[in-house]
Short mmCIF file of N, CA, C and O in Angstrom, two decimals:
data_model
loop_
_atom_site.label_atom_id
_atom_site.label_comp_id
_atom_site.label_asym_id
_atom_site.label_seq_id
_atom_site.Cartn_x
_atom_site.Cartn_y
_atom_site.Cartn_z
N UNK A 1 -42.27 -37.48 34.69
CA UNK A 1 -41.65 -37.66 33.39
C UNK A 1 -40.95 -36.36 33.00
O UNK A 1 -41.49 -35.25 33.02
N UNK A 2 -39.62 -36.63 32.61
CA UNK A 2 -38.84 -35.41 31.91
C UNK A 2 -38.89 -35.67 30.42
O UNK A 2 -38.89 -36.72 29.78
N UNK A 3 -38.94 -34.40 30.07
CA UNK A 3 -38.65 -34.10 28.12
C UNK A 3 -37.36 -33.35 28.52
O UNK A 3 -37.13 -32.48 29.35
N UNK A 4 -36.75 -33.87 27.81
CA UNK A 4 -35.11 -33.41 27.34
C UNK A 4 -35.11 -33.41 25.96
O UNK A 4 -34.13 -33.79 25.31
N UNK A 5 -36.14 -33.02 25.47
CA UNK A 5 -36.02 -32.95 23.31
C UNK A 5 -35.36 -31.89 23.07
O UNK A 5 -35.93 -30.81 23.24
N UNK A 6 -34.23 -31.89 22.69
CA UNK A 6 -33.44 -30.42 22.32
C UNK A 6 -32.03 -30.03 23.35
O UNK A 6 -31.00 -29.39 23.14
N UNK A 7 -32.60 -30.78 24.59
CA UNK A 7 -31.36 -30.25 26.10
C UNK A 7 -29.87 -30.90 25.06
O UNK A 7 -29.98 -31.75 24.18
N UNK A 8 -29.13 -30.52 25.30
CA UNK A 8 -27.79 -30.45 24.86
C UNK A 8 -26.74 -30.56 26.19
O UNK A 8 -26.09 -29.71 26.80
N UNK A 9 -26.89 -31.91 26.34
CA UNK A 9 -26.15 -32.52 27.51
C UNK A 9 -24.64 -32.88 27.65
O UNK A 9 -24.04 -33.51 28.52
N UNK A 10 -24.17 -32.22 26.36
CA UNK A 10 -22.43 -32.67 26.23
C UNK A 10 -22.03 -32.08 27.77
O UNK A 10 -22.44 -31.15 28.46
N UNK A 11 -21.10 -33.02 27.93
CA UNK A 11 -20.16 -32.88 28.98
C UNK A 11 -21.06 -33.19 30.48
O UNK A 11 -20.60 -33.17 31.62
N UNK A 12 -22.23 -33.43 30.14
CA UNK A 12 -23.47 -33.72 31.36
C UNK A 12 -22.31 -35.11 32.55
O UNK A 12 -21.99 -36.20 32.09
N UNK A 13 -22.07 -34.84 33.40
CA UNK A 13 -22.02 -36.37 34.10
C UNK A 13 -23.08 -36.75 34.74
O UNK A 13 -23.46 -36.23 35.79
N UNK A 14 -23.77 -37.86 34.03
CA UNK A 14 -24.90 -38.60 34.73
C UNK A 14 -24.79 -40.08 35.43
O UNK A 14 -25.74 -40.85 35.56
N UNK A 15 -23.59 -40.30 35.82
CA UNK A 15 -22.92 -41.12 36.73
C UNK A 15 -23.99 -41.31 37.84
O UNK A 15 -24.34 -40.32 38.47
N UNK A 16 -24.41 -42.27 38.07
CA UNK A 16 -25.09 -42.59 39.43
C UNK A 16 -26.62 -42.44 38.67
O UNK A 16 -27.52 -42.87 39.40
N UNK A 17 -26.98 -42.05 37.68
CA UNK A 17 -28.33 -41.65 37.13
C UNK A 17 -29.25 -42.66 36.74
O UNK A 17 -28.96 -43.41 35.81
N UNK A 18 -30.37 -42.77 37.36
CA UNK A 18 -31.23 -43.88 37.15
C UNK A 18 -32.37 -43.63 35.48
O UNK A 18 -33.39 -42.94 35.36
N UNK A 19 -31.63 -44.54 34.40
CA UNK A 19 -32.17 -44.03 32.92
C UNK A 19 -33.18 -44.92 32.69
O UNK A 19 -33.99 -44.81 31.78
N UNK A 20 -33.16 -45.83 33.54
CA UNK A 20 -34.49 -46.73 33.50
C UNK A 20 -36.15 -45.91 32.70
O UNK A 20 -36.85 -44.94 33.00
N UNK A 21 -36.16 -47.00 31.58
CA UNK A 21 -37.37 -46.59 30.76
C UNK A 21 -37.04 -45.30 30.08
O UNK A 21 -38.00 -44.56 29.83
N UNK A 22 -35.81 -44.90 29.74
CA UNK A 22 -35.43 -43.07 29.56
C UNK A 22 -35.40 -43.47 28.03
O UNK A 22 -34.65 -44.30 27.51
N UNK A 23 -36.24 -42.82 27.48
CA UNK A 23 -36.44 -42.57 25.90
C UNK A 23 -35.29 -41.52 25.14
O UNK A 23 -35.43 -40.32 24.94
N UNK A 24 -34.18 -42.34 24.81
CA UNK A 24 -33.38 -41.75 23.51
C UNK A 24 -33.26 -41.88 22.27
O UNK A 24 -32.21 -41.78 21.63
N UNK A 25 -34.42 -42.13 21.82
CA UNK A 25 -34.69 -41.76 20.46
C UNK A 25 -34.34 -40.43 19.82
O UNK A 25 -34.84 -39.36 20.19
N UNK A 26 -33.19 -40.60 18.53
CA UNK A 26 -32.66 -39.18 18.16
C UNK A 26 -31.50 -38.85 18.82
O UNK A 26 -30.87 -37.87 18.43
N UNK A 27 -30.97 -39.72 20.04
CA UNK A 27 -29.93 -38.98 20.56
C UNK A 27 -28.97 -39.14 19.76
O UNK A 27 -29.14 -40.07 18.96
N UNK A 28 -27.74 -38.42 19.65
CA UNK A 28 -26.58 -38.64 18.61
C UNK A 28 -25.71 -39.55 18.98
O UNK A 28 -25.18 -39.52 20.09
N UNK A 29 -25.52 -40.24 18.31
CA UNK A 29 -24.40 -41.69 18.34
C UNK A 29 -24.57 -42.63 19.72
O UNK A 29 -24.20 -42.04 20.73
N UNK A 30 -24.85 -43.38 19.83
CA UNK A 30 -24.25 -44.15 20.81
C UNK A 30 -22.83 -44.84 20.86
O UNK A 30 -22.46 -45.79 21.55
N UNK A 31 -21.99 -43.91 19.72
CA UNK A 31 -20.66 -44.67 19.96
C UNK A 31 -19.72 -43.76 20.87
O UNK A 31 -19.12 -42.71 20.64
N UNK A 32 -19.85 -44.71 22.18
CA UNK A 32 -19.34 -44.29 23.22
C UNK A 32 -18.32 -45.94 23.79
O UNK A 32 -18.62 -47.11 23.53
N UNK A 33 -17.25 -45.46 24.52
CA UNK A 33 -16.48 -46.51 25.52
C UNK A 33 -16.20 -45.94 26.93
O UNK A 33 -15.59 -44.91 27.22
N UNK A 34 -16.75 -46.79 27.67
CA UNK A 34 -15.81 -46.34 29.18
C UNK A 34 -15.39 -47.77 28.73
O UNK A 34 -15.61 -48.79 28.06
N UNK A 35 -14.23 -46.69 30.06
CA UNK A 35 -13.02 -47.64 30.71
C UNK A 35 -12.14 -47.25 31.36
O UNK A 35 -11.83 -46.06 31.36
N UNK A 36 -11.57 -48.06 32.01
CA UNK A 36 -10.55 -47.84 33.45
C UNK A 36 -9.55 -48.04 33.13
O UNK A 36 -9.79 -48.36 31.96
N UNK A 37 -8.15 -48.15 33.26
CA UNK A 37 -6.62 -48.22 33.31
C UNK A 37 -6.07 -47.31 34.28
O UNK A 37 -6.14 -46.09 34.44
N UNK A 38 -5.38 -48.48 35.01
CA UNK A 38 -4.79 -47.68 36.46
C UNK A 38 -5.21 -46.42 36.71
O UNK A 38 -4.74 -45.52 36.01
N UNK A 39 -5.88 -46.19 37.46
CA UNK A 39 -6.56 -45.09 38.24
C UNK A 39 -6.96 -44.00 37.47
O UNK A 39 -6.98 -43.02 38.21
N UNK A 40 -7.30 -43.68 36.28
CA UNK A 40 -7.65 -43.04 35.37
C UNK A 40 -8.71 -43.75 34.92
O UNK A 40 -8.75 -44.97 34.77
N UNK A 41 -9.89 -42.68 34.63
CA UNK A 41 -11.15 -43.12 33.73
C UNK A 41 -11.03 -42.68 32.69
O UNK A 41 -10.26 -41.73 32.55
N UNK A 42 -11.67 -43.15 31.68
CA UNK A 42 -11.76 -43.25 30.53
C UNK A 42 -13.16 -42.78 29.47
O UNK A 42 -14.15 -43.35 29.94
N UNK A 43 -13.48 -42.13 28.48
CA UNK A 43 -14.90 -41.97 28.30
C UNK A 43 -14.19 -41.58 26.81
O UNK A 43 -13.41 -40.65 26.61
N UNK A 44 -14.75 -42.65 25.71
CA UNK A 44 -14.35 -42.27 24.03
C UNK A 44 -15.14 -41.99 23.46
O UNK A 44 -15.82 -42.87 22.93
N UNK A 45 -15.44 -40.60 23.29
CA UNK A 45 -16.44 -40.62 21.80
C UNK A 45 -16.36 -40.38 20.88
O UNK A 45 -15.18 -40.07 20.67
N UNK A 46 -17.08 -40.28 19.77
CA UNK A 46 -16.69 -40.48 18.48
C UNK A 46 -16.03 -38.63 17.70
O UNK A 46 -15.70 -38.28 16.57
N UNK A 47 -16.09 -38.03 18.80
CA UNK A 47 -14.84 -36.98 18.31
C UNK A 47 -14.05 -35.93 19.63
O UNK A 47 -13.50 -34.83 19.54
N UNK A 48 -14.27 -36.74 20.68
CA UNK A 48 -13.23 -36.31 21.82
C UNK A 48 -13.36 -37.43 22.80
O UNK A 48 -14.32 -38.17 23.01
N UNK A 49 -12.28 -37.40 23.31
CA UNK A 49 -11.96 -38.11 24.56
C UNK A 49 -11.30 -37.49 25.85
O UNK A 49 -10.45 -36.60 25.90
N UNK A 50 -11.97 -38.25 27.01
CA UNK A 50 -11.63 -37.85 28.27
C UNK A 50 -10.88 -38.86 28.82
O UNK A 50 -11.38 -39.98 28.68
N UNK A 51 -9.39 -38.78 29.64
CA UNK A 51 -9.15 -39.49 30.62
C UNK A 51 -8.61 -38.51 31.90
O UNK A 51 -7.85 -37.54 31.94
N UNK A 52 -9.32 -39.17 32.84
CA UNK A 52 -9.12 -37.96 33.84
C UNK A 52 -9.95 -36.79 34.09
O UNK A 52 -11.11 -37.01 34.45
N UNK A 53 -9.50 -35.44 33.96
CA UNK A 53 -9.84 -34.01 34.16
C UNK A 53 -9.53 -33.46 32.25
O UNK A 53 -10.12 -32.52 31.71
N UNK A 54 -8.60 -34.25 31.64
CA UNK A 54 -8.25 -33.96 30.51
C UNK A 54 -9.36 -34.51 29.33
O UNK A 54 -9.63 -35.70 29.13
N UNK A 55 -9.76 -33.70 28.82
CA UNK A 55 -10.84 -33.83 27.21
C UNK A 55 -10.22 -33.11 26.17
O UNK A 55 -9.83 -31.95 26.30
N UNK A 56 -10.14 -33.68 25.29
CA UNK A 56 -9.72 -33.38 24.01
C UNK A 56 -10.15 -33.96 22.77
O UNK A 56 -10.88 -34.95 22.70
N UNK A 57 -9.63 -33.24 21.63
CA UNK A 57 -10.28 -34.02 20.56
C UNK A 57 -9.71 -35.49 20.41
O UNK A 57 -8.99 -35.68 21.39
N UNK A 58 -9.76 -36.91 19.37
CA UNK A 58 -9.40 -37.35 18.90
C UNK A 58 -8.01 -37.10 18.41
O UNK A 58 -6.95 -37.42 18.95
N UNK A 59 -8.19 -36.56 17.46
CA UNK A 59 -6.85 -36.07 16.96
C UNK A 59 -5.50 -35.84 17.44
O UNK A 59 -4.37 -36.15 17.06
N UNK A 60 -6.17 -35.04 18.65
CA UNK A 60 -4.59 -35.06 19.12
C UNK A 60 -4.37 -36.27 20.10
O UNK A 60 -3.26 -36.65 20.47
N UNK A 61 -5.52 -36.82 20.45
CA UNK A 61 -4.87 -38.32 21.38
C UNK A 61 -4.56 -39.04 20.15
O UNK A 61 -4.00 -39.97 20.71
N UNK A 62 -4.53 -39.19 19.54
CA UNK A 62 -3.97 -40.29 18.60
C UNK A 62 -2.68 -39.47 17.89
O UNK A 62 -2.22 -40.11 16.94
N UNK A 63 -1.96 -38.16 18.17
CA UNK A 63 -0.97 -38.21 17.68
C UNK A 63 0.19 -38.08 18.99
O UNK A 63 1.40 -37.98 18.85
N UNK A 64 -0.51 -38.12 20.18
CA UNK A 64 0.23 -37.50 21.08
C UNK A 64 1.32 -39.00 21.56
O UNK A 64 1.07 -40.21 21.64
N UNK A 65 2.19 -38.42 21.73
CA UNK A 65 3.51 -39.81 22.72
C UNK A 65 3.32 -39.10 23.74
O UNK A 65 2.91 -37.96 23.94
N UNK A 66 3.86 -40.42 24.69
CA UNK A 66 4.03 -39.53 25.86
C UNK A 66 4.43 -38.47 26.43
O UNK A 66 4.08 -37.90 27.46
N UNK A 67 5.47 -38.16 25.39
CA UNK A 67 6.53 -36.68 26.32
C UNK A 67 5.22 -35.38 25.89
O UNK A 67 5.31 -34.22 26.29
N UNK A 68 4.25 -35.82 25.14
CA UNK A 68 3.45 -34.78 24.88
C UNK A 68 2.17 -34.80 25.94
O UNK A 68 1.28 -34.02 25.61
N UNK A 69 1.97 -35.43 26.95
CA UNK A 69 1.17 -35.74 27.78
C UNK A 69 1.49 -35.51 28.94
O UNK A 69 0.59 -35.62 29.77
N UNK A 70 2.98 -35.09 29.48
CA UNK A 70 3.73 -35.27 30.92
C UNK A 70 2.87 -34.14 31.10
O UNK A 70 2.02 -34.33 31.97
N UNK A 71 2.85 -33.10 30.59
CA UNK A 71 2.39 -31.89 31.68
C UNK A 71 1.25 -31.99 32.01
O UNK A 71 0.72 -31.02 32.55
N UNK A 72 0.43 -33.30 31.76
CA UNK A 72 -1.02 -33.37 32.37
C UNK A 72 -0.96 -33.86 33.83
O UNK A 72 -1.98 -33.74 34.52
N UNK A 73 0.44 -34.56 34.50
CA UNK A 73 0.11 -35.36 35.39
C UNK A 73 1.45 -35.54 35.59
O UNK A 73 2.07 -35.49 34.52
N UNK A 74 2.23 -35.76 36.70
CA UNK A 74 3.52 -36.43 37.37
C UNK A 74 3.83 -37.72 36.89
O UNK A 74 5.01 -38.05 36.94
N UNK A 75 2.79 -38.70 36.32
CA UNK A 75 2.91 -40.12 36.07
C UNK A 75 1.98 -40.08 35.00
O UNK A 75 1.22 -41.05 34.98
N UNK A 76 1.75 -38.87 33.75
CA UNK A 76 1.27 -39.50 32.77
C UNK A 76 1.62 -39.46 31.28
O UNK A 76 0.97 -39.56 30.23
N UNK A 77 3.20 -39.25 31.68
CA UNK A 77 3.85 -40.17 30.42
C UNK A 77 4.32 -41.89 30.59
O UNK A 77 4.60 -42.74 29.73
N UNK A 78 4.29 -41.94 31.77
CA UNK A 78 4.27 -43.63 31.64
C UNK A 78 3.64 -44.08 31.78
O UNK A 78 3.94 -45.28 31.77
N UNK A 79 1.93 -43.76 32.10
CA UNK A 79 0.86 -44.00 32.10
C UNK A 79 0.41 -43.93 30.79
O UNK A 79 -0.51 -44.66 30.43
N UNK A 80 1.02 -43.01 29.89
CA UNK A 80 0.37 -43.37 28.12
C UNK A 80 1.12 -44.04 27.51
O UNK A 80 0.71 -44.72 26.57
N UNK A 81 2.48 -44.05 27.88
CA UNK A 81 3.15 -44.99 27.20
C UNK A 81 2.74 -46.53 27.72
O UNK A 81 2.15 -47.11 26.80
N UNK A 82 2.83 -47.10 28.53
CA UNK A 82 1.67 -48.18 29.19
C UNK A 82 0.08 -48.30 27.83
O UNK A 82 -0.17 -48.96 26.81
N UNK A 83 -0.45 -47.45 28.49
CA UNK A 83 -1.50 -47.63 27.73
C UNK A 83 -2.40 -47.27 26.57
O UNK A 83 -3.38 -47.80 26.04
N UNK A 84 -1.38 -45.65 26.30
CA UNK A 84 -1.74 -45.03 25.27
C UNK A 84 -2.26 -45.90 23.75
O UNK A 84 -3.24 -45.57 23.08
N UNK A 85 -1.30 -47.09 23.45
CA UNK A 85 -1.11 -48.37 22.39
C UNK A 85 -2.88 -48.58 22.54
O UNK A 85 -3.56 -48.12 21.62
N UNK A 86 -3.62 -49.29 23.72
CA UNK A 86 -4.74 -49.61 24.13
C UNK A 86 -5.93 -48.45 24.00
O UNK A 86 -7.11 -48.64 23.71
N UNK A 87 -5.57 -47.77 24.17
CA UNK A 87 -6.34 -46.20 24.08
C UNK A 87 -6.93 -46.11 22.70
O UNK A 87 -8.03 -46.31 22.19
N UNK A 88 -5.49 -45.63 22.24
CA UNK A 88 -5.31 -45.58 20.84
C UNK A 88 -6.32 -46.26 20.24
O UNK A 88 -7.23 -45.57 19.78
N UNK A 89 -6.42 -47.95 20.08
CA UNK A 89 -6.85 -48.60 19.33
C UNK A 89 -8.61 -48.63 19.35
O UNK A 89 -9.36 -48.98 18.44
N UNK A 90 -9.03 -48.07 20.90
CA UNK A 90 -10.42 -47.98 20.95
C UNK A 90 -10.99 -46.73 20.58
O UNK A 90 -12.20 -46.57 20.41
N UNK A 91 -9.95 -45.67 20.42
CA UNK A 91 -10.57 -44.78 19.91
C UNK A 91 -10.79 -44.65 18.30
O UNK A 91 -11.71 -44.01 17.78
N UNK A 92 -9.83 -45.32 17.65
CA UNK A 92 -10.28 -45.63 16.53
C UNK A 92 -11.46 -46.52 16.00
O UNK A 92 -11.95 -46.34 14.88
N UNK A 93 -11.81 -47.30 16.68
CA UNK A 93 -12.93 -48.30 16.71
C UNK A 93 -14.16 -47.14 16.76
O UNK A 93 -14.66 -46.54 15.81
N UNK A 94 -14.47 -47.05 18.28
CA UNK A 94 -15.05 -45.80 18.38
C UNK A 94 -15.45 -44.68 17.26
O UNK A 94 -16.52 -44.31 16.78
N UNK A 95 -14.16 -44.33 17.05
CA UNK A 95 -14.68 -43.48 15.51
C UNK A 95 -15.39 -43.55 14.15
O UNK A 95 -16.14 -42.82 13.50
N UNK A 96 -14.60 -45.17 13.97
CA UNK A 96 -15.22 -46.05 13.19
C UNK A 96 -16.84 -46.34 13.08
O UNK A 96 -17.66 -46.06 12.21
N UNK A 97 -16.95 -47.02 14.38
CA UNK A 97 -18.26 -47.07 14.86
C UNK A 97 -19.28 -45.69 14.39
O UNK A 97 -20.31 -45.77 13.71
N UNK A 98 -18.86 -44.79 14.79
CA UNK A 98 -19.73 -43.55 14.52
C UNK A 98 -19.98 -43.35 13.00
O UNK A 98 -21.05 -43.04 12.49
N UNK A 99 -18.99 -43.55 12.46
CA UNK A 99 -18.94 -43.37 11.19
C UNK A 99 -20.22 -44.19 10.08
O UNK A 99 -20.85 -43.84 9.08
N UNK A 100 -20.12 -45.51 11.00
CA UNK A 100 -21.04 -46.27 10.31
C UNK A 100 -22.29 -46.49 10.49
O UNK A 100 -23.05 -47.08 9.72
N UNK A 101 -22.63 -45.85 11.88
CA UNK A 101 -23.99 -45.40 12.02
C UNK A 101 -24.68 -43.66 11.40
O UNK A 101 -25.82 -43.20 11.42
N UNK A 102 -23.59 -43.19 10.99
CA UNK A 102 -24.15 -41.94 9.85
C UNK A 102 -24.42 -42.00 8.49
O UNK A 102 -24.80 -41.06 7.79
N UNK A 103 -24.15 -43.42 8.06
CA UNK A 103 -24.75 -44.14 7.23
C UNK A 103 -26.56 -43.85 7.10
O UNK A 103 -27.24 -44.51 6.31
#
């Protein structure tokens, strides 16, 4: 048995991790989204987002267009323009979500 009371796991990838019976009581938010769109992963939380190698806050994915995204990638201004619209809309949810569990 592990105690993790206090470990501060931001940015942890526990991909492949067996959480079976794993006690998170207290952990902060479960408002989280994966998701996939053409060959890019996806991970939203309720105040940054990752697609790719790229993490950032909220904020600026929801103000960014594409021409503000090209220098992340050869193909990812038409990759946000594509899907940025879709992005967009879960990260607001997402935020939402958080919001209403700090209630």
């Amino acid at each position: 048995e592990v105690n993790l009371a206090r470990a501060n796991l931001t940015e942890v990838n526990l991909a492949g991790a067996n959480l079976a019976g794993a006690n998170l009581t207290g952990a902060k938010s479960g408002s989280v989204c994966r998701m996939d769109f053409g060959r890019w992963s996806i991970c939203i939380r309720e105040d940054k987002t990752s697609i790719g190698c790229q993490t950032h806050p909220n904020a600026d994915w929801l103000r960014w267009k594409p021409a503000d995204v090209a220098e992340f990638h050869g193909k990812a201004a038409a990759w946000w323009e594509l899907h940025g619209p879709a992005v967009k809309a879960v990260i607001n949810v997402v935020m939402q979500k958080a919001k209403q569990e700090d209630k």
